[in-house]
Amino acid sequence: MTLNADPNFWVPANKHLTRYGPSFEDVIIERAEGSFVYDADDRPILDFTSGQMSAVLGHTHPDVVKTVDLQMKSVAHLFSGMLSRPVVELASRLAALAPGLDRVQLLSTGGESNEAAIRMAKLVTGGHEIVAFAQSWHGMTGGAASATYSAGRRGYGPAAAGSFVIPAPNSYRPRFKHADGSLDWKSELDDAFELIDRQSTGNLAAFIAEPILSSGGILELPPGYLAALKKKCEERGMLLILDEAQTGVGRTGHMFAFQRDGVTPDILTLSKTLGAGLPLAAVMTTAEIEQKAHEKNYLFYTTHVSDPLPAAVGVTVLDVVARDNLVQQAITRGDRLKKGLQSLQQRFECVGDVRGRGLLLGLEVVTDRHSKKPGFELGAKIMDEAMKRGLSMNIVKYPGMGGVFRIAPPLTVSEAEIDQGLSIMSDSIKAVAH
């Protein structure tokens, strides 16, 4: 009899918890450490999602635990108009890591940071039209939800006025192609903005984008795309907002994913990885944009803005990432993981594509390699089989978006743990596909 079936847990859980998304896993998580979470039977489960792509240092990292303990003993929360040393230190550290983005506001969640960024862009530009990718996820609050197109749009009434969308470039399933069949993203982008120009009332404010669309199925913006997108924005007086909730703080092999392309956004939002699992987010922008926003009485005043406790954790995260050379480790461990996934692609016909970079990778399951028909149901079975064998992998669970595993272990993951995860994946695919 497994302790995970405890009726004293599941009866009140089923009776009192609101169901807010895909179904809950049928295990009770009692504790977590490093790359593993442990269920009620004390069974280790390798966490290849880093707790919703957030725990970049793994679970219960000793430095984070120490910081939380010390900061709780001094000050955890303040009146929003008061400042503390951790807040100023974290803002200074972030500004040093992203030259040009000198102004920082600290908030709680990714949705909240995107909400603030959109609000700032509208105020500064005087426009109200926001453009996003059709496969995007930016949050569940008003403006952020209006710029989220991957799921959750039906049944909630009108989105914000001026919500526009263009398709994200998809190298595996290109809409516009060169003669050799490869993605012609330049023509696709030109076509998309021609449609935006026809729809716009002349009030374009911003484009909000993820450098790698995660919930969209790990769709990476090709080299050169970000620079072309920034130019499109500049030509129209728009601001470029980059949402690096999942790509920031080293995960892709750069401190921030945009640095690969040498293109600095007008506004950068961070969350998830910055707090290493605690609710911490940041909105970063230029001194010029912040000044304009201030002159126009920018208001984004929340209960947990500039909280000392999560700010102190953020400082610790940056310390550990630098001390332990985790940005470089994301490259080396990511290379090992990607080669292992590509080996699975060579062995199993149902693995259609492997993509992404660093330790944010995607494996797409298909029912047929020739047609590239998404294998959502097959992927869901593989995911369930992997969980039984001790590996937690997150699959994009919306059928219209195919069966894409989002694979994002902590930056602290060991080579042995990567090999263990790959072995379980292999056994799970073999068990289900055959």
Tab-separated table of C-alpha atoms in Angstrom:
chain	number	residue	atom	x	y	z
A	1	MET	CA	0.000	0.000	0.000
A	2	THR	CA	1.601	3.271	-1.081
A	3	LEU	CA	1.504	6.209	1.283
A	4	ASN	CA	0.747	8.371	-1.763
A	5	ALA	CA	-2.823	7.029	-1.636
A	6	ASP	CA	-3.436	8.511	1.840
A	7	PRO	CA	-7.179	9.329	1.963
A	8	ASN	CA	-6.565	11.865	4.737
A	9	PHE	CA	-4.704	13.880	2.103
A	10	TRP	CA	-6.710	13.259	-1.073
A	11	VAL	CA	-10.239	13.551	0.308
A	12	PRO	CA	-9.787	17.171	1.491
A	13	ALA	CA	-7.582	17.929	-1.532
A	14	ASN	CA	-10.312	16.814	-3.936
A	15	LYS	CA	-12.985	18.515	-1.875
A	16	HIS	CA	-11.379	21.896	-1.253
A	17	LEU	CA	-8.749	22.688	-3.909
A	18	THR	CA	-9.716	24.645	-6.990
A	19	ARG	CA	-8.617	22.887	-10.179
A	20	TYR	CA	-6.613	25.590	-11.935
A	21	GLY	CA	-5.043	23.753	-14.855
A	22	PRO	CA	-4.008	20.244	-15.923
A	23	SER	CA	-4.727	17.486	-13.416
A	24	PHE	CA	-2.578	17.073	-10.329
A	25	GLU	CA	0.067	14.342	-10.174
A	26	ASP	CA	-1.113	11.370	-8.075
A	27	VAL	CA	1.810	11.582	-5.650
A	28	ILE	CA	2.262	13.526	-2.429
A	29	ILE	CA	5.536	15.447	-2.390
A	30	GLU	CA	6.969	15.564	1.120
A	31	ARG	CA	10.402	17.101	0.555
A	32	ALA	CA	12.940	18.077	-2.094
A	33	GLU	CA	16.702	18.328	-2.346
A	34	GLY	CA	19.005	19.099	-5.249
A	35	SER	CA	17.681	17.637	-8.497
A	36	PHE	CA	15.133	15.397	-6.752
A	37	VAL	CA	11.738	15.624	-5.117
A	38	TYR	CA	10.602	12.850	-2.766
A	39	ASP	CA	7.093	11.449	-2.460
A	40	ALA	CA	5.271	10.031	0.547
A	41	ASP	CA	7.059	6.686	0.098
A	42	ASP	CA	10.357	8.595	0.140
A	43	ARG	CA	10.827	7.611	-3.506
A	44	PRO	CA	13.252	9.964	-5.295
A	45	ILE	CA	11.847	11.566	-8.450
A	46	LEU	CA	14.359	13.272	-10.727
A	47	ASP	CA	12.982	16.738	-11.443
A	48	PHE	CA	13.714	17.632	-15.062
A	49	THR	CA	11.454	20.698	-14.854
A	50	SER	CA	13.285	22.467	-11.990
A	51	GLY	CA	9.961	23.030	-10.259
A	52	GLN	CA	8.212	24.798	-13.155
A	53	MET	CA	11.542	25.902	-14.674
A	54	SER	CA	12.341	27.995	-11.577
A	55	ALA	CA	14.718	26.153	-9.226
A	56	VAL	CA	17.922	26.908	-11.135
A	57	LEU	CA	20.037	25.992	-8.101
A	58	GLY	CA	18.055	22.842	-7.408
A	59	HIS	CA	15.739	22.387	-4.452
A	60	THR	CA	16.586	23.623	-0.932
A	61	HIS	CA	20.030	24.865	-1.951
A	62	PRO	CA	21.988	25.408	1.301
A	63	ASP	CA	22.981	28.978	0.410
A	64	VAL	CA	19.345	29.893	-0.264
A	65	VAL	CA	18.194	28.206	2.947
A	66	LYS	CA	20.815	30.137	4.903
A	67	THR	CA	19.805	33.435	3.318
A	68	VAL	CA	16.116	32.874	4.030
A	69	ASP	CA	16.886	32.034	7.651
A	70	LEU	CA	19.063	35.109	8.172
A	71	GLN	CA	16.755	37.516	6.339
A	72	MET	CA	13.633	36.270	8.151
A	73	LYS	CA	15.401	37.093	11.401
A	74	SER	CA	15.989	40.687	10.315
A	75	VAL	CA	13.218	41.877	7.947
A	76	ALA	CA	11.134	39.994	5.389
A	77	HIS	CA	8.497	42.508	4.309
A	78	LEU	CA	8.039	46.276	4.510
A	79	PHE	CA	5.635	49.053	3.649
A	80	SER	CA	6.028	49.462	-0.108
A	81	GLY	CA	7.474	52.957	0.208
A	82	MET	CA	10.362	51.777	2.373
A	83	LEU	CA	13.683	50.490	1.001
A	84	SER	CA	16.164	47.976	2.370
A	85	ARG	CA	19.739	47.028	1.508
A	86	PRO	CA	18.948	43.739	-0.287
A	87	VAL	CA	16.649	45.574	-2.713
A	88	VAL	CA	19.256	48.167	-3.668
A	89	GLU	CA	22.001	45.541	-3.872
A	90	LEU	CA	20.000	43.268	-6.165
A	91	ALA	CA	19.017	46.173	-8.431
A	92	SER	CA	22.666	47.225	-8.687
A	93	ARG	CA	23.836	43.692	-9.426
A	94	LEU	CA	21.245	43.185	-12.146
A	95	ALA	CA	22.068	46.513	-13.776
A	96	ALA	CA	25.745	45.547	-13.892
A	97	LEU	CA	24.864	42.271	-15.630
A	98	ALA	CA	22.745	43.964	-18.314
A	99	PRO	CA	24.516	47.177	-19.367
A	100	GLY	CA	22.059	49.805	-20.542
A	101	LEU	CA	19.193	48.490	-18.445
A	102	ASP	CA	19.992	50.619	-15.449
A	103	ARG	CA	16.604	50.885	-13.748
A	104	VAL	CA	15.067	47.963	-11.861
A	105	GLN	CA	11.730	47.334	-10.179
A	106	LEU	CA	11.392	44.216	-8.025
A	107	LEU	CA	8.061	42.405	-7.962
A	108	SER	CA	6.730	38.904	-7.232
A	109	THR	CA	5.748	36.930	-10.337
A	110	GLY	CA	6.357	36.731	-14.062
A	111	GLY	CA	2.815	37.752	-14.887
A	112	GLU	CA	3.143	40.744	-12.594
A	113	SER	CA	6.456	41.831	-14.143
A	114	ASN	CA	4.988	41.566	-17.656
A	115	GLU	CA	1.946	43.506	-16.504
A	116	ALA	CA	4.226	46.279	-15.249
A	117	ALA	CA	6.292	46.242	-18.448
A	118	ILE	CA	3.221	46.519	-20.673
A	119	ARG	CA	1.795	49.278	-18.494
A	120	MET	CA	5.076	51.206	-18.677
A	121	ALA	CA	5.309	50.793	-22.456
A	122	LYS	CA	1.784	52.108	-22.945
A	123	LEU	CA	2.443	55.109	-20.733
A	124	VAL	CA	5.783	56.037	-22.321
A	125	THR	CA	4.730	55.604	-25.952
A	126	GLY	CA	1.193	56.895	-25.602
A	127	GLY	CA	0.001	53.844	-27.550
A	128	HIS	CA	-2.075	50.919	-26.384
A	129	GLU	CA	-1.529	48.206	-29.015
A	130	ILE	CA	0.548	45.218	-27.895
A	131	VAL	CA	1.876	42.580	-30.312
A	132	ALA	CA	2.907	39.073	-29.237
A	133	PHE	CA	3.551	35.642	-30.715
A	134	ALA	CA	0.684	33.239	-31.364
A	135	GLN	CA	2.437	30.601	-29.208
A	136	SER	CA	3.217	32.946	-26.305
A	137	TRP	CA	2.700	32.681	-22.558
A	138	HIS	CA	3.231	35.861	-20.536
A	139	GLY	CA	0.938	35.433	-17.549
A	140	MET	CA	-2.638	35.177	-16.327
A	141	THR	CA	-3.383	38.783	-15.302
A	142	GLY	CA	-5.133	41.365	-17.503
A	143	GLY	CA	-2.557	42.770	-19.911
A	144	ALA	CA	-0.248	39.762	-19.665
A	145	ALA	CA	-3.137	37.364	-20.331
A	146	SER	CA	-4.189	39.467	-23.326
A	147	ALA	CA	-0.683	38.897	-24.729
A	148	THR	CA	-0.851	35.146	-24.021
A	149	TYR	CA	-2.037	33.098	-26.981
A	150	SER	CA	-0.897	29.540	-26.282
A	151	ALA	CA	-3.875	28.791	-24.017
A	152	GLY	CA	-6.620	30.201	-21.824
A	153	ARG	CA	-8.267	32.728	-24.143
A	154	ARG	CA	-11.776	31.322	-24.438
A	155	GLY	CA	-14.621	32.080	-22.065
A	156	TYR	CA	-13.162	35.101	-20.274
A	157	GLY	CA	-14.666	37.923	-22.273
A	158	PRO	CA	-12.817	40.540	-24.344
A	159	ALA	CA	-9.044	40.782	-24.263
A	160	ALA	CA	-7.443	44.198	-23.946
A	161	ALA	CA	-8.127	46.477	-26.903
A	162	GLY	CA	-5.269	46.463	-29.394
A	163	SER	CA	-4.068	42.896	-28.741
A	164	PHE	CA	-2.354	41.695	-31.927
A	165	VAL	CA	-0.522	38.497	-32.780
A	166	ILE	CA	2.001	37.138	-35.273
A	167	PRO	CA	3.223	33.537	-35.717
A	168	ALA	CA	6.464	32.559	-34.015
A	169	PRO	CA	9.212	31.190	-36.273
A	170	ASN	CA	9.254	27.399	-36.215
A	171	SER	CA	12.242	25.771	-37.885
A	172	TYR	CA	10.689	22.307	-37.567
A	173	ARG	CA	7.412	23.360	-39.165
A	174	PRO	CA	8.274	26.370	-41.337
A	175	ARG	CA	5.411	28.396	-42.816
A	176	PHE	CA	7.702	30.331	-45.176
A	177	LYS	CA	10.477	28.284	-46.787
A	178	HIS	CA	13.652	28.730	-48.800
A	179	ALA	CA	14.149	26.566	-51.866
A	180	ASP	CA	15.880	23.932	-49.734
A	181	GLY	CA	12.882	23.705	-47.395
A	182	SER	CA	14.496	25.575	-44.495
A	183	LEU	CA	12.724	28.332	-42.591
A	184	ASP	CA	12.588	31.728	-44.323
A	185	TRP	CA	11.969	33.724	-41.173
A	186	LYS	CA	12.722	37.079	-42.810
A	187	SER	CA	9.844	36.726	-45.273
A	188	GLU	CA	7.616	35.455	-42.478
A	189	LEU	CA	8.443	38.445	-40.285
A	190	ASP	CA	7.898	40.925	-43.145
A	191	ASP	CA	4.546	39.343	-43.935
A	192	ALA	CA	3.498	39.382	-40.286
A	193	PHE	CA	4.271	43.060	-39.819
A	194	GLU	CA	2.509	43.964	-43.054
A	195	LEU	CA	-0.611	42.492	-41.456
A	196	ILE	CA	0.082	44.324	-38.178
A	197	ASP	CA	0.365	47.622	-40.055
A	198	ARG	CA	-2.978	46.990	-41.735
A	199	GLN	CA	-4.675	46.300	-38.399
A	200	SER	CA	-3.048	49.002	-36.292
A	201	THR	CA	-4.875	52.251	-35.598
A	202	GLY	CA	-1.527	53.988	-35.300
A	203	ASN	CA	-1.164	53.293	-31.582
A	204	LEU	CA	1.456	50.550	-31.424
A	205	ALA	CA	3.117	50.499	-28.006
A	206	ALA	CA	5.226	47.344	-27.722
A	207	PHE	CA	6.095	43.857	-28.874
A	208	ILE	CA	6.495	41.326	-26.061
A	209	ALA	CA	8.453	38.143	-26.781
A	210	GLU	CA	10.244	35.210	-25.192
A	211	PRO	CA	13.682	34.478	-26.740
A	212	ILE	CA	12.688	30.809	-26.521
A	213	LEU	CA	8.935	30.256	-26.403
A	214	SER	CA	8.572	27.633	-23.704
A	215	SER	CA	4.862	26.883	-23.445
A	216	GLY	CA	4.788	27.264	-27.221
A	217	GLY	CA	6.912	24.127	-27.486
A	218	ILE	CA	10.531	25.357	-27.021
A	219	LEU	CA	10.537	27.483	-30.168
A	220	GLU	CA	13.843	29.327	-30.383
A	221	LEU	CA	14.129	32.632	-32.218
A	222	PRO	CA	16.746	32.013	-34.962
A	223	PRO	CA	20.002	34.006	-34.945
A	224	GLY	CA	19.301	37.396	-36.502
A	225	TYR	CA	15.576	37.334	-35.749
A	226	LEU	CA	15.807	39.409	-32.578
A	227	ALA	CA	17.766	42.169	-34.330
A	228	ALA	CA	15.231	42.244	-37.173
A	229	LEU	CA	12.366	42.344	-34.665
A	230	LYS	CA	13.985	45.224	-32.778
A	231	LYS	CA	14.313	47.132	-36.054
A	232	LYS	CA	10.630	46.558	-36.864
A	233	CYS	CA	9.759	48.000	-33.455
A	234	GLU	CA	12.022	51.024	-33.841
A	235	GLU	CA	10.544	51.826	-37.255
A	236	ARG	CA	7.093	52.015	-35.652
A	237	GLY	CA	7.970	53.763	-32.407
A	238	MET	CA	7.327	50.588	-30.415
A	239	LEU	CA	9.265	49.263	-27.461
A	240	LEU	CA	10.644	45.723	-27.416
A	241	ILE	CA	9.858	43.828	-24.217
A	242	LEU	CA	11.702	40.547	-23.672
A	243	ASP	CA	10.217	38.096	-21.201
A	244	GLU	CA	13.117	36.015	-19.832
A	245	ALA	CA	11.195	34.280	-17.080
A	246	GLN	CA	12.621	30.918	-18.137
A	247	THR	CA	15.676	31.906	-20.178
A	248	GLY	CA	17.268	34.364	-17.730
A	249	VAL	CA	19.993	33.837	-15.115
A	250	GLY	CA	22.205	31.455	-17.034
A	251	ARG	CA	19.835	28.760	-18.217
A	252	THR	CA	20.628	29.110	-21.946
A	253	GLY	CA	24.402	29.429	-21.563
A	254	HIS	CA	24.292	33.234	-21.324
A	255	MET	CA	23.292	35.222	-18.265
A	256	PHE	CA	20.378	36.474	-20.364
A	257	ALA	CA	19.343	34.812	-23.619
A	258	PHE	CA	19.279	38.083	-25.570
A	259	GLN	CA	23.030	38.441	-25.085
A	260	ARG	CA	23.688	35.746	-27.681
A	261	ASP	CA	22.248	38.078	-30.304
A	262	GLY	CA	23.820	41.305	-29.022
A	263	VAL	CA	20.389	42.957	-28.977
A	264	THR	CA	19.353	44.753	-25.792
A	265	PRO	CA	15.584	45.116	-25.309
A	266	ASP	CA	13.923	48.331	-24.189
A	267	ILE	CA	12.391	46.482	-21.253
A	268	LEU	CA	13.488	43.138	-19.794
A	269	THR	CA	11.378	41.072	-17.426
A	270	LEU	CA	12.780	38.364	-15.170
A	271	SER	CA	11.070	35.999	-12.744
A	272	LYS	CA	11.167	32.218	-12.087
A	273	THR	CA	14.952	31.686	-12.290
A	274	LEU	CA	15.790	34.912	-10.435
A	275	GLY	CA	14.210	33.691	-7.205
A	276	ALA	CA	15.360	30.069	-7.618
A	277	GLY	CA	11.863	28.918	-6.689
A	278	LEU	CA	10.783	31.806	-4.480
A	279	PRO	CA	8.391	34.483	-5.820
A	280	LEU	CA	10.715	37.160	-7.181
A	281	ALA	CA	10.516	39.104	-10.433
A	282	ALA	CA	12.176	42.154	-11.944
A	283	VAL	CA	11.410	44.740	-14.602
A	284	MET	CA	14.542	46.322	-16.070
A	285	THR	CA	14.655	49.265	-18.437
A	286	THR	CA	16.796	52.179	-19.566
A	287	ALA	CA	17.251	55.363	-17.559
A	288	GLU	CA	15.631	57.290	-20.414
A	289	ILE	CA	12.466	55.190	-20.474
A	290	GLU	CA	12.221	55.215	-16.684
A	291	GLN	CA	12.548	59.014	-16.679
A	292	LYS	CA	9.747	59.389	-19.218
A	293	ALA	CA	7.569	57.002	-17.231
A	294	HIS	CA	8.269	58.908	-14.019
A	295	GLU	CA	7.429	62.241	-15.647
A	296	LYS	CA	4.095	60.738	-16.683
A	297	ASN	CA	3.436	59.495	-13.127
A	298	TYR	CA	4.083	55.788	-13.707
A	299	LEU	CA	2.143	53.795	-11.115
A	300	PHE	CA	2.672	50.121	-10.348
A	301	TYR	CA	2.411	49.959	-6.597
A	302	THR	CA	1.874	46.519	-5.054
A	303	THR	CA	1.931	45.020	-1.573
A	304	HIS	CA	5.104	43.050	-2.251
A	305	VAL	CA	7.069	45.487	-4.411
A	306	SER	CA	10.667	45.749	-3.147
A	307	ASP	CA	10.289	43.059	-0.485
A	308	PRO	CA	13.604	42.436	1.358
A	309	LEU	CA	13.328	38.635	1.736
A	310	PRO	CA	13.042	37.614	-1.932
A	311	ALA	CA	15.532	40.358	-2.884
A	312	ALA	CA	18.101	38.842	-0.532
A	313	VAL	CA	17.479	35.454	-2.129
A	314	GLY	CA	17.990	37.021	-5.565
A	315	VAL	CA	21.381	38.342	-4.489
A	316	THR	CA	22.318	34.884	-3.249
A	317	VAL	CA	21.240	33.316	-6.544
A	318	LEU	CA	23.532	35.667	-8.484
A	319	ASP	CA	26.354	34.948	-6.017
A	320	VAL	CA	26.054	31.170	-6.442
A	321	VAL	CA	25.717	31.366	-10.223
A	322	ALA	CA	28.945	33.392	-10.404
A	323	ARG	CA	30.865	31.451	-7.733
A	324	ASP	CA	30.053	28.025	-9.157
A	325	ASN	CA	30.423	29.061	-12.810
A	326	LEU	CA	26.889	27.880	-13.554
A	327	VAL	CA	26.480	29.800	-16.809
A	328	GLN	CA	29.325	27.778	-18.305
A	329	GLN	CA	27.949	24.653	-16.671
A	330	ALA	CA	24.624	25.241	-18.449
A	331	ILE	CA	26.584	24.987	-21.703
A	332	THR	CA	28.509	21.813	-20.858
A	333	ARG	CA	25.655	19.989	-19.101
A	334	GLY	CA	23.241	21.191	-21.768
A	335	ASP	CA	25.497	19.835	-24.497
A	336	ARG	CA	25.587	16.436	-22.777
A	337	LEU	CA	21.809	16.423	-22.396
A	338	LYS	CA	21.166	17.532	-25.979
A	339	LYS	CA	23.467	14.857	-27.407
A	340	GLY	CA	21.621	12.282	-25.327
A	341	LEU	CA	18.260	13.507	-26.630
A	342	GLN	CA	19.580	13.434	-30.192
A	343	SER	CA	20.633	9.822	-29.583
A	344	LEU	CA	17.037	9.065	-28.613
A	345	GLN	CA	15.951	10.755	-31.841
A	346	GLN	CA	18.175	8.403	-33.807
A	347	ARG	CA	16.780	5.361	-32.026
A	348	PHE	CA	13.064	6.109	-31.854
A	349	GLU	CA	10.850	7.067	-34.800
A	350	CYS	CA	8.439	8.909	-32.496
A	351	VAL	CA	11.069	11.529	-31.580
A	352	GLY	CA	10.610	14.076	-34.320
A	353	ASP	CA	12.784	16.971	-33.197
A	354	VAL	CA	15.241	18.083	-30.510
A	355	ARG	CA	15.718	21.824	-30.028
A	356	GLY	CA	16.621	24.605	-27.613
A	357	ARG	CA	19.915	25.570	-26.024
A	358	GLY	CA	21.716	25.302	-22.740
A	359	LEU	CA	19.529	23.628	-20.147
A	360	LEU	CA	16.225	24.599	-21.752
A	361	LEU	CA	15.568	21.909	-24.334
A	362	GLY	CA	12.575	20.485	-26.139
A	363	LEU	CA	11.875	17.004	-27.453
A	364	GLU	CA	8.902	16.763	-29.798
A	365	VAL	CA	6.977	13.503	-30.057
A	366	VAL	CA	5.277	12.761	-33.383
A	367	THR	CA	3.164	9.898	-34.662
A	368	ASP	CA	4.788	10.077	-38.082
A	369	ARG	CA	8.132	11.636	-38.974
A	370	HIS	CA	7.181	12.306	-42.580
A	371	SER	CA	3.975	14.210	-41.875
A	372	LYS	CA	5.294	15.479	-38.512
A	373	LYS	CA	1.854	14.862	-37.038
A	374	PRO	CA	2.021	15.815	-33.326
A	375	GLY	CA	1.982	12.848	-30.976
A	376	PHE	CA	0.255	14.451	-28.015
A	377	GLU	CA	-1.401	11.287	-26.677
A	378	LEU	CA	1.779	9.251	-27.151
A	379	GLY	CA	3.795	11.952	-25.389
A	380	ALA	CA	1.374	11.968	-22.465
A	381	LYS	CA	1.808	8.194	-22.090
A	382	ILE	CA	5.589	8.569	-22.159
A	383	MET	CA	5.352	11.246	-19.474
A	384	ASP	CA	3.226	9.007	-17.233
A	385	GLU	CA	5.582	6.075	-17.755
A	386	ALA	CA	8.599	8.241	-16.892
A	387	MET	CA	6.954	9.380	-13.665
A	388	LYS	CA	6.371	5.758	-12.670
A	389	ARG	CA	10.079	5.135	-13.250
A	390	GLY	CA	11.179	8.166	-11.224
A	391	LEU	CA	11.491	11.034	-13.722
A	392	SER	CA	9.307	14.137	-13.799
A	393	MET	CA	9.119	15.672	-17.278
A	394	ASN	CA	6.703	18.390	-18.289
A	395	ILE	CA	4.940	18.036	-21.607
A	396	VAL	CA	3.084	20.874	-23.287
A	397	LYS	CA	-0.384	19.555	-22.494
A	398	TYR	CA	-2.440	21.492	-24.982
A	399	PRO	CA	-3.299	19.181	-27.913
A	400	GLY	CA	-3.201	21.937	-30.511
A	401	MET	CA	0.462	22.518	-29.682
A	402	GLY	CA	1.644	18.937	-30.041
A	403	GLY	CA	3.526	16.713	-27.623
A	404	VAL	CA	6.663	18.658	-26.757
A	405	PHE	CA	8.617	17.835	-23.621
A	406	ARG	CA	10.088	20.887	-21.928
A	407	ILE	CA	13.303	19.642	-20.343
A	408	ALA	CA	14.952	22.026	-17.907
A	409	PRO	CA	16.995	20.454	-15.080
A	410	PRO	CA	18.644	22.731	-12.504
A	411	LEU	CA	21.922	24.367	-13.523
A	412	THR	CA	23.444	22.338	-10.670
A	413	VAL	CA	22.465	19.010	-12.266
A	414	SER	CA	25.276	16.448	-12.344
A	415	GLU	CA	26.414	14.414	-15.335
A	416	ALA	CA	25.247	11.261	-13.556
A	417	GLU	CA	21.776	12.745	-13.063
A	418	ILE	CA	21.582	13.715	-16.744
A	419	ASP	CA	22.536	10.178	-17.724
A	420	GLN	CA	19.985	8.771	-15.289
A	421	GLY	CA	17.254	10.965	-16.778
A	422	LEU	CA	18.174	9.957	-20.315
A	423	SER	CA	18.120	6.293	-19.337
A	424	ILE	CA	14.627	6.608	-17.848
A	425	MET	CA	13.445	8.505	-20.922
A	426	SER	CA	14.792	5.777	-23.170
A	427	ASP	CA	13.108	3.010	-21.164
A	428	SER	CA	9.845	4.955	-21.041
A	429	ILE	CA	9.736	5.597	-24.779
A	430	LYS	CA	10.602	1.946	-25.474
A	431	ALA	CA	7.868	0.726	-23.116
A	432	VAL	CA	5.183	2.968	-24.632
A	433	ALA	CA	6.175	3.111	-28.301
A	434	HIS	CA	6.549	-0.664	-28.606
